[in-house]
């Protein structure tokens, strides 16, 4: 066990391992590219949908059921299926990742919007705000913490699942995991897994930091 | 993309055993998750200082990608069912812990005081008053954990386990979509049925929450 971790540490810090197109730096960049782009596309689809459902109160049933459907969907199967249907293209990876990310963003956005006190919305209307003003100046700011939670959850899930891109012959950090498994090279497998975990945790911490930054005025106001 | 129905007919036996093995892994994980998170939740509920630590820790564990957890367990428990179950259990912890703590928090202080005034000891209050009243929120967590575990079992297919997930590898390697579609549909069905059963169990366990007609 000790030997294994020594080799793992050596693998992670070796300079050769980091350079080139097979190198860790390049793999991390690929992994980030898949994850961030997929989450952005998912957000572009899911945020308006969640806001619409939350603002109008219509389609709540859809929002609630979408989340349990999203949780139940086996990610591996989805990626493989889209891959078999669409052929050898990165589209399969993106489609699958976006489908995975959308439910959590929609549900959390909707949940954040519906948690806004109706009296606050009434007060805003009473002050003469129009529908879109209530939405952008009252509802969205108040719903933002939960919206951010949804984005964070989705991003973690996407980073985690982007590993599967390597299974269908693309890059990213999953390369080490699947190549290592095929070559019975446990050090490489563990190295890949550790890097995926680190990337996920770091991205989540970064978003948590961003969230704190966005709300710092509110915290000081509360004190 | 067409489904080869005869393939399904020829593999009914395999599909049944894969589905059962799939379900077993998921349910064991939820069982162990509850076993671990119940006492931890009671501690987090009672000791404010430990609350943030325990909830924060389970959140960090949740951030680690499932495939990474399975792979990182390989040196410890190898290519076995144990690895699958431990990995899934880790995932259930965050949901179960958070919901159980929230459930315990939701029990009105007056109810606990009433129990105390009647001379009920703390452990008995916990078992006969607090946990039953917290049950709806705990069960909500159990439902999420179960559905999530059922969908995650297939990730373990990369370490040689994974129940219905094996259909995905099979379909991928032979470039044959039928097993993949069947695997996805069966996983969704398992999750749906398990969730419905949990709703029924909760209905039976919490007669006081049923609205009187």
Short mmCIF file of C-alpha atoms in Angstrom, two decimals:
data_model
loop_
_atom_site.label_atom_id
_atom_site.label_comp_id
_atom_site.label_asym_id
_atom_site.label_seq_id
_atom_site.Cartn_x
_atom_site.Cartn_y
_atom_site.Cartn_z
CA UNK A 1 0.00 0.00 0.00
CA UNK A 2 2.81 2.38 0.98
CA UNK A 3 4.66 1.53 -2.22
CA UNK A 4 1.50 2.21 -4.22
CA UNK A 5 1.06 5.68 -2.77
CA UNK A 6 4.73 6.46 -3.28
CA UNK A 7 4.38 5.54 -6.95
CA UNK A 8 1.17 7.51 -7.19
CA UNK A 9 2.84 10.61 -5.77
CA UNK A 10 5.74 10.11 -8.18
CA UNK A 11 3.30 9.78 -11.09
CA UNK A 12 1.46 12.94 -10.11
CA UNK A 13 4.52 15.17 -9.77
CA UNK A 14 6.72 13.86 -12.56
CA UNK A 15 7.47 16.54 -15.14
CA UNK A 16 7.16 14.19 -18.15
CA UNK A 17 3.69 13.26 -17.03
CA UNK A 18 2.53 16.87 -17.21
CA UNK A 19 3.87 17.80 -20.66
CA UNK A 20 2.59 17.06 -24.17
CA UNK A 21 -0.82 16.15 -25.58
CA UNK A 22 -0.98 13.01 -23.41
CA UNK A 23 0.15 15.05 -20.44
CA UNK A 24 -1.84 15.88 -17.36
CA UNK A 25 -2.03 19.61 -18.13
CA UNK A 26 -3.57 18.93 -21.53
CA UNK A 27 -5.96 16.33 -20.11
CA UNK A 28 -7.12 18.74 -17.40
CA UNK A 29 -7.72 21.39 -20.08
CA UNK A 30 -9.79 18.93 -22.12
CA UNK A 31 -11.73 17.85 -19.07
CA UNK A 32 -12.47 21.46 -18.16
CA UNK A 33 -13.48 22.24 -21.73
CA UNK A 34 -16.06 19.42 -21.83
CA UNK A 35 -17.35 20.19 -18.34
CA UNK A 36 -17.60 23.97 -18.54
CA UNK A 37 -19.07 24.08 -22.04
CA UNK A 38 -21.66 21.42 -21.18
CA UNK A 39 -22.64 23.22 -17.98
CA UNK A 40 -22.90 26.54 -19.85
CA UNK A 41 -25.17 25.03 -22.51
CA UNK A 42 -27.23 23.35 -19.80
CA UNK A 43 -27.53 26.64 -17.91
CA UNK A 44 -28.58 28.45 -21.07
CA UNK A 45 -31.42 25.94 -21.47
CA UNK A 46 -32.33 25.33 -17.84
CA UNK A 47 -32.14 28.78 -16.27
CA UNK A 48 -34.81 30.42 -18.49
CA UNK A 49 -36.99 27.33 -18.07
CA UNK A 50 -36.66 27.33 -14.28
CA UNK A 51 -37.24 31.09 -14.10
CA UNK A 52 -40.33 30.83 -16.30
CA UNK A 53 -41.80 27.99 -14.23
CA UNK A 54 -40.99 29.81 -11.00
CA UNK A 55 -42.28 33.18 -12.16
CA UNK A 56 -45.54 31.98 -13.67
CA UNK A 57 -46.11 29.08 -11.29
CA UNK A 58 -47.02 26.95 -14.30
CA UNK A 59 -45.33 23.63 -14.94
CA UNK A 60 -44.31 23.02 -11.32
CA UNK A 61 -45.22 19.38 -11.80
CA UNK A 62 -42.70 19.18 -14.65
CA UNK A 63 -39.97 20.83 -12.60
CA UNK A 64 -40.42 18.49 -9.65
CA UNK A 65 -40.55 15.30 -11.71
CA UNK A 66 -37.66 16.35 -13.91
CA UNK A 67 -35.36 16.21 -10.88
CA UNK A 68 -36.19 12.64 -9.91
CA UNK A 69 -35.95 11.61 -13.54
CA UNK A 70 -32.52 13.22 -13.71
CA UNK A 71 -31.40 11.39 -10.59
CA UNK A 72 -32.65 8.05 -11.86
CA UNK A 73 -31.10 8.26 -15.33
CA UNK A 74 -27.98 6.06 -15.51
CA UNK A 75 -25.29 8.38 -16.86
CA UNK A 76 -23.07 5.68 -18.30
CA UNK A 77 -25.92 4.24 -20.33
CA UNK A 78 -26.87 7.65 -21.61
CA UNK A 79 -23.37 8.47 -22.87
CA UNK A 80 -22.98 5.07 -24.54
CA UNK A 81 -26.44 5.28 -26.09
CA UNK A 82 -25.95 8.76 -27.56
CA UNK A 83 -22.55 7.64 -28.78
CA UNK A 84 -23.92 4.55 -30.53
CA UNK A 85 -26.66 6.64 -32.15
CA UNK A 86 -24.65 9.70 -33.16
CA UNK A 87 -21.38 8.00 -34.04
CA UNK A 88 -17.85 9.06 -33.25
CA UNK A 89 -18.27 12.72 -32.41
CA UNK A 90 -17.91 14.85 -29.31
CA UNK A 91 -21.61 15.65 -29.70
CA UNK A 92 -22.45 12.42 -27.92
CA UNK A 93 -20.48 13.55 -24.88
CA UNK A 94 -22.01 17.03 -24.86
CA UNK A 95 -25.60 15.85 -25.41
CA UNK A 96 -25.33 13.37 -22.56
CA UNK A 97 -23.65 15.85 -20.18
CA UNK A 98 -26.23 18.57 -20.94
CA UNK A 99 -29.14 16.17 -20.41
CA UNK A 100 -27.61 15.29 -17.04
CA UNK A 101 -27.07 18.87 -15.95
CA UNK A 102 -30.42 20.38 -16.94
CA UNK A 103 -32.73 18.79 -14.29
CA UNK A 104 -30.78 19.96 -11.23
CA UNK A 105 -30.56 23.54 -12.55
CA UNK A 106 -34.27 23.70 -13.47
CA UNK A 107 -35.38 22.22 -10.15
CA UNK A 108 -33.19 24.42 -7.99
CA UNK A 109 -34.05 27.57 -9.93
CA UNK A 110 -37.72 26.75 -9.58
CA UNK A 111 -37.30 25.93 -5.88
CA UNK A 112 -35.48 29.21 -5.29
CA UNK A 113 -38.17 31.18 -7.10
CA UNK A 114 -41.04 29.50 -5.28
CA UNK A 115 -39.35 30.12 -1.93
CA UNK A 116 -39.60 33.88 -2.46
CA UNK A 117 -42.21 35.25 -0.06
CA UNK A 118 -45.38 36.12 -2.04
CA UNK A 119 -45.83 39.20 0.17
CA UNK A 120 -42.47 40.52 -1.01
CA UNK A 121 -43.61 40.13 -4.61
CA UNK A 122 -46.92 41.82 -3.81
CA UNK A 123 -45.07 44.67 -2.13
CA UNK A 124 -42.90 45.09 -5.22
CA UNK A 125 -45.99 45.18 -7.43
CA UNK A 126 -47.63 47.59 -5.01
CA UNK A 127 -44.69 49.92 -5.49
CA UNK A 128 -45.48 49.95 -9.19
CA UNK A 129 -42.94 47.39 -10.45
CA UNK A 130 -43.84 45.58 -13.64
CA UNK A 131 -43.64 41.82 -14.13
CA UNK A 132 -40.11 41.77 -15.51
CA UNK A 133 -38.93 44.24 -12.89
CA UNK A 134 -40.28 42.02 -10.13
CA UNK A 135 -38.52 39.10 -11.79
CA UNK A 136 -35.12 40.73 -12.24
CA UNK A 137 -34.99 43.04 -9.23
CA UNK A 138 -36.78 40.97 -6.59
CA UNK A 139 -37.27 37.31 -7.43
CA UNK A 140 -33.93 36.46 -9.06
CA UNK A 141 -31.77 38.17 -6.43
CA UNK A 142 -33.69 36.40 -3.65
CA UNK A 143 -33.59 33.05 -5.45
CA UNK A 144 -29.89 33.35 -6.31
CA UNK A 145 -28.49 31.19 -3.48
CA UNK A 146 -30.58 28.19 -4.55
CA UNK A 147 -29.91 28.87 -8.24
CA UNK A 148 -26.19 28.79 -7.47
CA UNK A 149 -26.64 25.53 -5.56
CA UNK A 150 -28.23 24.02 -8.66
CA UNK A 151 -25.36 25.21 -10.85
CA UNK A 152 -22.79 23.82 -8.43
CA UNK A 153 -24.52 20.45 -8.18
CA UNK A 154 -24.72 20.21 -11.96
CA UNK A 155 -21.13 21.21 -12.50
CA UNK A 156 -19.87 18.57 -10.05
CA UNK A 157 -22.01 15.95 -11.72
CA UNK A 158 -20.79 17.00 -15.16
CA UNK A 159 -17.10 17.00 -14.14
CA UNK A 160 -17.62 13.57 -12.65
CA UNK A 161 -19.38 12.23 -15.72
CA UNK A 162 -17.03 13.85 -18.25
CA UNK A 163 -14.69 11.01 -17.27
CA UNK A 164 -16.83 8.82 -19.50
CA UNK A 165 -15.77 10.84 -22.57
CA UNK A 166 -12.58 8.79 -22.47
CA UNK A 167 -14.58 5.58 -22.47
CA UNK A 168 -16.00 6.51 -25.87
CA UNK A 169 -12.49 7.31 -27.13
CA UNK A 170 -12.16 11.02 -26.36
CA UNK A 171 -9.78 12.83 -24.04
CA UNK A 172 -10.04 14.30 -20.59
CA UNK A 173 -8.88 12.87 -17.30
CA UNK A 174 -10.90 9.71 -17.81
CA UNK A 175 -8.15 8.70 -20.28
CA UNK A 176 -5.88 7.73 -17.37
CA UNK A 177 -8.63 5.78 -15.65
CA UNK A 178 -9.66 3.74 -18.69
CA UNK A 179 -6.16 3.32 -20.17
CA UNK A 180 -4.92 2.31 -16.74
CA UNK A 181 -7.72 -0.22 -16.30
CA UNK A 182 -6.98 -1.68 -19.75
CA UNK A 183 -3.24 -1.85 -19.06
CA UNK A 184 -3.71 -3.14 -15.49
CA UNK A 185 -1.72 -0.10 -14.36
CA UNK A 186 -3.24 0.72 -10.98
CA UNK A 187 -1.03 3.76 -10.42
CA UNK A 188 -2.32 5.41 -13.58
CA UNK A 189 -5.93 4.54 -12.72
CA UNK A 190 -5.58 6.00 -9.24
CA UNK A 191 -3.76 9.06 -10.58
CA UNK A 192 -6.59 9.78 -13.02
CA UNK A 193 -9.24 9.28 -10.36
CA UNK A 194 -7.39 11.51 -7.91
CA UNK A 195 -7.08 14.26 -10.53
CA UNK A 196 -10.82 14.10 -11.39
CA UNK A 197 -11.63 14.36 -7.70
CA UNK A 198 -9.26 17.30 -7.25
CA UNK A 199 -10.68 19.15 -10.28
CA UNK A 200 -14.24 18.60 -9.00
CA UNK A 201 -13.47 19.77 -5.48
CA UNK A 202 -11.48 22.81 -6.69
CA UNK A 203 -14.25 23.90 -9.10
CA UNK A 204 -16.85 23.50 -6.38
CA UNK A 205 -14.77 25.56 -3.95
CA UNK A 206 -14.27 28.22 -6.64
CA UNK A 207 -18.02 28.46 -7.20
CA UNK A 208 -18.64 28.54 -3.46
CA UNK A 209 -16.15 31.41 -3.24
CA UNK A 210 -17.85 33.23 -6.10
CA UNK A 211 -21.18 32.75 -4.37
CA UNK A 212 -19.83 34.22 -1.12
CA UNK A 213 -18.38 37.11 -3.09
CA UNK A 214 -21.75 37.78 -4.77
CA UNK A 215 -23.55 37.81 -1.44
CA UNK A 216 -21.05 39.59 0.73
CA UNK A 217 -23.09 42.82 0.71
CA UNK A 218 -26.09 40.89 1.98
CA UNK A 219 -24.14 39.35 4.83
CA UNK A 220 -22.76 42.69 5.98
CA UNK A 221 -26.23 44.20 5.72
CA UNK A 222 -27.62 41.51 7.96
CA UNK A 223 -25.18 42.20 10.76
CA UNK B 1 -32.03 2.85 -33.97
CA UNK B 2 -34.26 -0.16 -33.54
CA UNK B 3 -34.60 -2.43 -30.57
CA UNK B 4 -33.94 -6.08 -31.24
CA UNK B 5 -36.87 -7.57 -29.34
CA UNK B 6 -35.78 -11.16 -29.82
CA UNK B 7 -32.53 -10.35 -28.00
CA UNK B 8 -34.63 -9.41 -24.98
CA UNK B 9 -36.56 -12.65 -25.14
CA UNK B 10 -33.37 -14.67 -25.35
CA UNK B 11 -31.84 -12.93 -22.35
CA UNK B 12 -34.72 -12.76 -19.89
CA UNK B 13 -32.83 -14.90 -17.42
CA UNK B 14 -29.64 -12.77 -17.58
CA UNK B 15 -31.65 -9.56 -17.37
CA UNK B 16 -33.44 -10.75 -14.24
CA UNK B 17 -30.24 -11.71 -12.47
CA UNK B 18 -28.52 -8.44 -13.49
CA UNK B 19 -31.51 -6.43 -12.24
CA UNK B 20 -31.50 -8.31 -8.93
CA UNK B 21 -27.78 -7.83 -8.45
CA UNK B 22 -28.23 -4.16 -9.36
CA UNK B 23 -30.98 -3.73 -6.79
CA UNK B 24 -29.01 -5.59 -4.14
CA UNK B 25 -26.03 -3.23 -4.45
CA UNK B 26 -28.23 -0.13 -4.27
CA UNK B 27 -30.31 -1.33 -1.33
CA UNK B 28 -27.27 -2.48 0.66
CA UNK B 29 -25.78 0.98 0.16
CA UNK B 30 -28.92 2.72 1.44
CA UNK B 31 -29.08 0.29 4.38
CA UNK B 32 -25.46 0.95 5.42
CA UNK B 33 -25.94 4.65 4.70
CA UNK B 34 -28.83 4.73 7.18
CA UNK B 35 -26.89 2.67 9.70
CA UNK B 36 -24.06 5.22 9.61
CA UNK B 37 -26.01 8.43 9.20
CA UNK B 38 -28.70 7.89 11.88
CA UNK B 39 -26.35 8.03 14.88
CA UNK B 40 -24.27 10.76 13.21
CA UNK B 41 -27.42 12.81 12.60
CA UNK B 42 -28.45 12.48 16.23
CA UNK B 43 -25.00 13.72 17.25
CA UNK B 44 -25.15 16.58 14.70
CA UNK B 45 -28.62 17.50 15.94
CA UNK B 46 -27.64 17.55 19.62
CA UNK B 47 -24.09 18.92 19.44
CA UNK B 48 -24.11 22.17 17.48
CA UNK B 49 -20.32 22.29 17.31
CA UNK B 50 -20.13 18.99 15.39
CA UNK B 51 -23.01 19.81 13.10
CA UNK B 52 -21.07 21.93 10.61
CA UNK B 53 -18.14 19.52 10.61
CA UNK B 54 -20.26 16.45 9.88
CA UNK B 55 -22.42 18.10 7.23
CA UNK B 56 -19.38 19.74 5.62
CA UNK B 57 -17.49 16.47 5.53
CA UNK B 58 -20.35 14.62 3.87
CA UNK B 59 -20.61 17.45 1.33
CA UNK B 60 -16.95 17.08 0.40
CA UNK B 61 -17.36 13.32 -0.02
CA UNK B 62 -20.31 14.02 -2.31
CA UNK B 63 -18.15 16.25 -4.51
CA UNK B 64 -15.76 13.40 -5.33
CA UNK B 65 -16.82 11.83 -8.63
CA UNK B 66 -18.33 8.37 -8.25
CA UNK B 67 -15.89 6.75 -10.65
CA UNK B 68 -13.03 8.21 -8.62
CA UNK B 69 -14.44 6.77 -5.39
CA UNK B 70 -14.79 3.32 -6.91
CA UNK B 71 -11.30 3.41 -8.38
CA UNK B 72 -9.67 4.83 -5.26
CA UNK B 73 -11.18 1.97 -3.25
CA UNK B 74 -9.51 -0.62 -5.50
CA UNK B 75 -6.33 -0.96 -3.40
CA UNK B 76 -8.51 -1.43 -0.30
CA UNK B 77 -11.26 -3.77 -1.42
CA UNK B 78 -10.36 -4.78 -4.98
CA UNK B 79 -12.68 -5.63 -7.87
CA UNK B 80 -15.51 -6.77 -5.63
CA UNK B 81 -19.07 -6.04 -4.64
CA UNK B 82 -17.69 -4.57 -1.40
CA UNK B 83 -16.08 -1.75 -3.41
CA UNK B 84 -19.38 -1.04 -5.15
CA UNK B 85 -21.35 -0.97 -1.93
CA UNK B 86 -18.82 1.18 -0.05
CA UNK B 87 -18.68 3.66 -2.95
CA UNK B 88 -22.45 3.94 -3.16
CA UNK B 89 -22.79 4.18 0.62
CA UNK B 90 -20.49 7.20 0.62
CA UNK B 91 -22.87 8.83 -1.85
CA UNK B 92 -26.00 8.14 0.18
CA UNK B 93 -24.45 9.73 3.29
CA UNK B 94 -24.81 13.35 2.26
CA UNK B 95 -28.55 13.08 1.49
CA UNK B 96 -29.39 10.84 4.44
CA UNK B 97 -27.41 12.85 6.97
CA UNK B 98 -28.76 16.22 5.84
CA UNK B 99 -32.38 15.04 5.76
CA UNK B 100 -32.21 13.23 9.09
CA UNK B 101 -30.74 16.29 10.79
CA UNK B 102 -33.39 18.48 9.17
CA UNK B 103 -36.08 16.02 10.20
CA UNK B 104 -34.93 16.03 13.82
CA UNK B 105 -34.75 19.84 13.74
CA UNK B 106 -38.34 20.00 12.53
CA UNK B 107 -39.71 18.31 15.66
CA UNK B 108 -41.35 21.09 17.72
CA UNK B 109 -39.53 21.88 20.96
CA UNK B 110 -42.85 21.78 22.83
CA UNK B 111 -43.40 18.17 21.84
CA UNK B 112 -40.03 17.21 23.27
CA UNK B 113 -40.74 19.20 26.44
CA UNK B 114 -44.07 17.45 26.82
CA UNK B 115 -42.35 14.08 26.58
CA UNK B 116 -39.79 15.22 29.14
CA UNK B 117 -42.51 16.47 31.47
CA UNK B 118 -44.20 13.12 31.31
CA UNK B 119 -40.97 11.59 32.56
CA UNK B 120 -39.84 10.02 29.29
CA UNK B 121 -36.09 9.46 29.24
CA UNK B 122 -34.00 11.03 26.42
CA UNK B 123 -33.30 7.78 24.54
CA UNK B 124 -36.94 6.81 24.66
CA UNK B 125 -37.97 10.30 23.55
CA UNK B 126 -35.62 9.96 20.62
CA UNK B 127 -36.96 6.55 19.60
CA UNK B 128 -40.66 7.02 20.26
CA UNK B 129 -41.18 10.75 19.71
CA UNK B 130 -38.44 12.45 17.73
CA UNK B 131 -37.57 9.84 15.10
CA UNK B 132 -41.20 8.99 14.25
CA UNK B 133 -42.04 12.69 13.87
CA UNK B 134 -38.93 13.22 11.77
CA UNK B 135 -39.83 10.24 9.59
CA UNK B 136 -41.42 12.11 6.65
CA UNK B 137 -38.26 14.20 6.12
CA UNK B 138 -35.98 11.19 6.71
CA UNK B 139 -38.00 9.16 4.20
CA UNK B 140 -37.67 11.95 1.64
CA UNK B 141 -33.90 11.51 2.01
CA UNK B 142 -34.17 7.73 1.78
CA UNK B 143 -36.13 8.09 -1.46
CA UNK B 144 -33.54 10.38 -3.03
CA UNK B 145 -30.68 8.17 -1.82
CA UNK B 146 -32.34 5.05 -3.22
CA UNK B 147 -33.08 6.51 -6.64
CA UNK B 148 -29.57 7.99 -6.82
CA UNK B 149 -27.91 4.71 -5.81
CA UNK B 150 -29.88 2.74 -8.37
CA UNK B 151 -28.71 5.08 -11.12
CA UNK B 152 -25.11 5.08 -9.85
CA UNK B 153 -24.65 1.29 -9.66
CA UNK B 154 -23.90 1.24 -13.38
CA UNK B 155 -20.76 3.34 -12.85
CA UNK B 156 -19.31 0.36 -10.96
CA UNK B 157 -19.36 -1.54 -14.23
CA UNK B 158 -15.86 -0.15 -14.88
CA UNK B 159 -14.56 -2.04 -11.88
CA UNK B 160 -16.24 -5.25 -13.03
CA UNK B 161 -19.46 -5.00 -11.04
CA UNK B 162 -22.41 -2.75 -11.79
CA UNK B 163 -25.49 -4.89 -12.39
CA UNK B 164 -27.42 -3.56 -15.36
CA UNK B 165 -24.43 -1.35 -16.16
CA UNK B 166 -22.81 -4.40 -17.74
CA UNK B 167 -25.37 -4.09 -20.51
CA UNK B 168 -23.85 -0.70 -21.40
CA UNK B 169 -20.35 -2.13 -21.81
CA UNK B 170 -21.75 -5.07 -23.72
CA UNK B 171 -23.69 -2.85 -26.12
CA UNK B 172 -20.77 -0.49 -26.54
CA UNK B 173 -18.23 -3.19 -27.30
CA UNK B 174 -20.46 -4.87 -29.88
CA UNK B 175 -21.81 -1.58 -31.26
CA UNK B 176 -25.29 -2.92 -30.53
CA UNK B 177 -27.74 -0.41 -28.98
CA UNK B 178 -30.40 -2.88 -27.77
CA UNK B 179 -28.74 -3.88 -24.46
CA UNK B 180 -27.96 -0.22 -23.74
CA UNK B 181 -31.58 0.85 -24.26
CA UNK B 182 -32.84 -2.11 -22.24
CA UNK B 183 -30.35 -1.27 -19.47
CA UNK B 184 -31.40 2.39 -19.31
CA UNK B 185 -35.11 1.52 -19.31
CA UNK B 186 -34.72 -1.20 -16.66
CA UNK B 187 -32.68 1.12 -14.43
CA UNK B 188 -35.35 3.81 -14.68
CA UNK B 189 -38.05 1.21 -13.96
CA UNK B 190 -36.19 -0.10 -10.90
CA UNK B 191 -35.82 3.44 -9.58
CA UNK B 192 -39.48 4.21 -10.22
CA UNK B 193 -40.74 1.03 -8.54
CA UNK B 194 -38.41 1.41 -5.56
CA UNK B 195 -39.52 5.02 -5.11
CA UNK B 196 -43.21 4.03 -5.27
CA UNK B 197 -42.63 1.26 -2.70
CA UNK B 198 -40.93 3.73 -0.35
CA UNK B 199 -43.91 6.07 -0.64
CA UNK B 200 -46.17 3.15 0.28
CA UNK B 201 -43.94 2.22 3.24
CA UNK B 202 -44.01 5.80 4.47
CA UNK B 203 -47.81 5.85 4.16
CA UNK B 204 -48.04 2.78 6.36
CA UNK B 205 -45.45 4.01 8.89
CA UNK B 206 -46.89 7.49 9.40
CA UNK B 207 -50.67 7.09 9.83
CA UNK B 208 -50.90 10.47 11.62
CA UNK B 209 -49.85 12.41 8.52
CA UNK B 210 -52.84 11.19 6.50
CA UNK B 211 -55.38 13.90 6.15
CA UNK B 212 -58.77 13.05 7.60
CA UNK B 213 -61.50 12.94 4.98
#
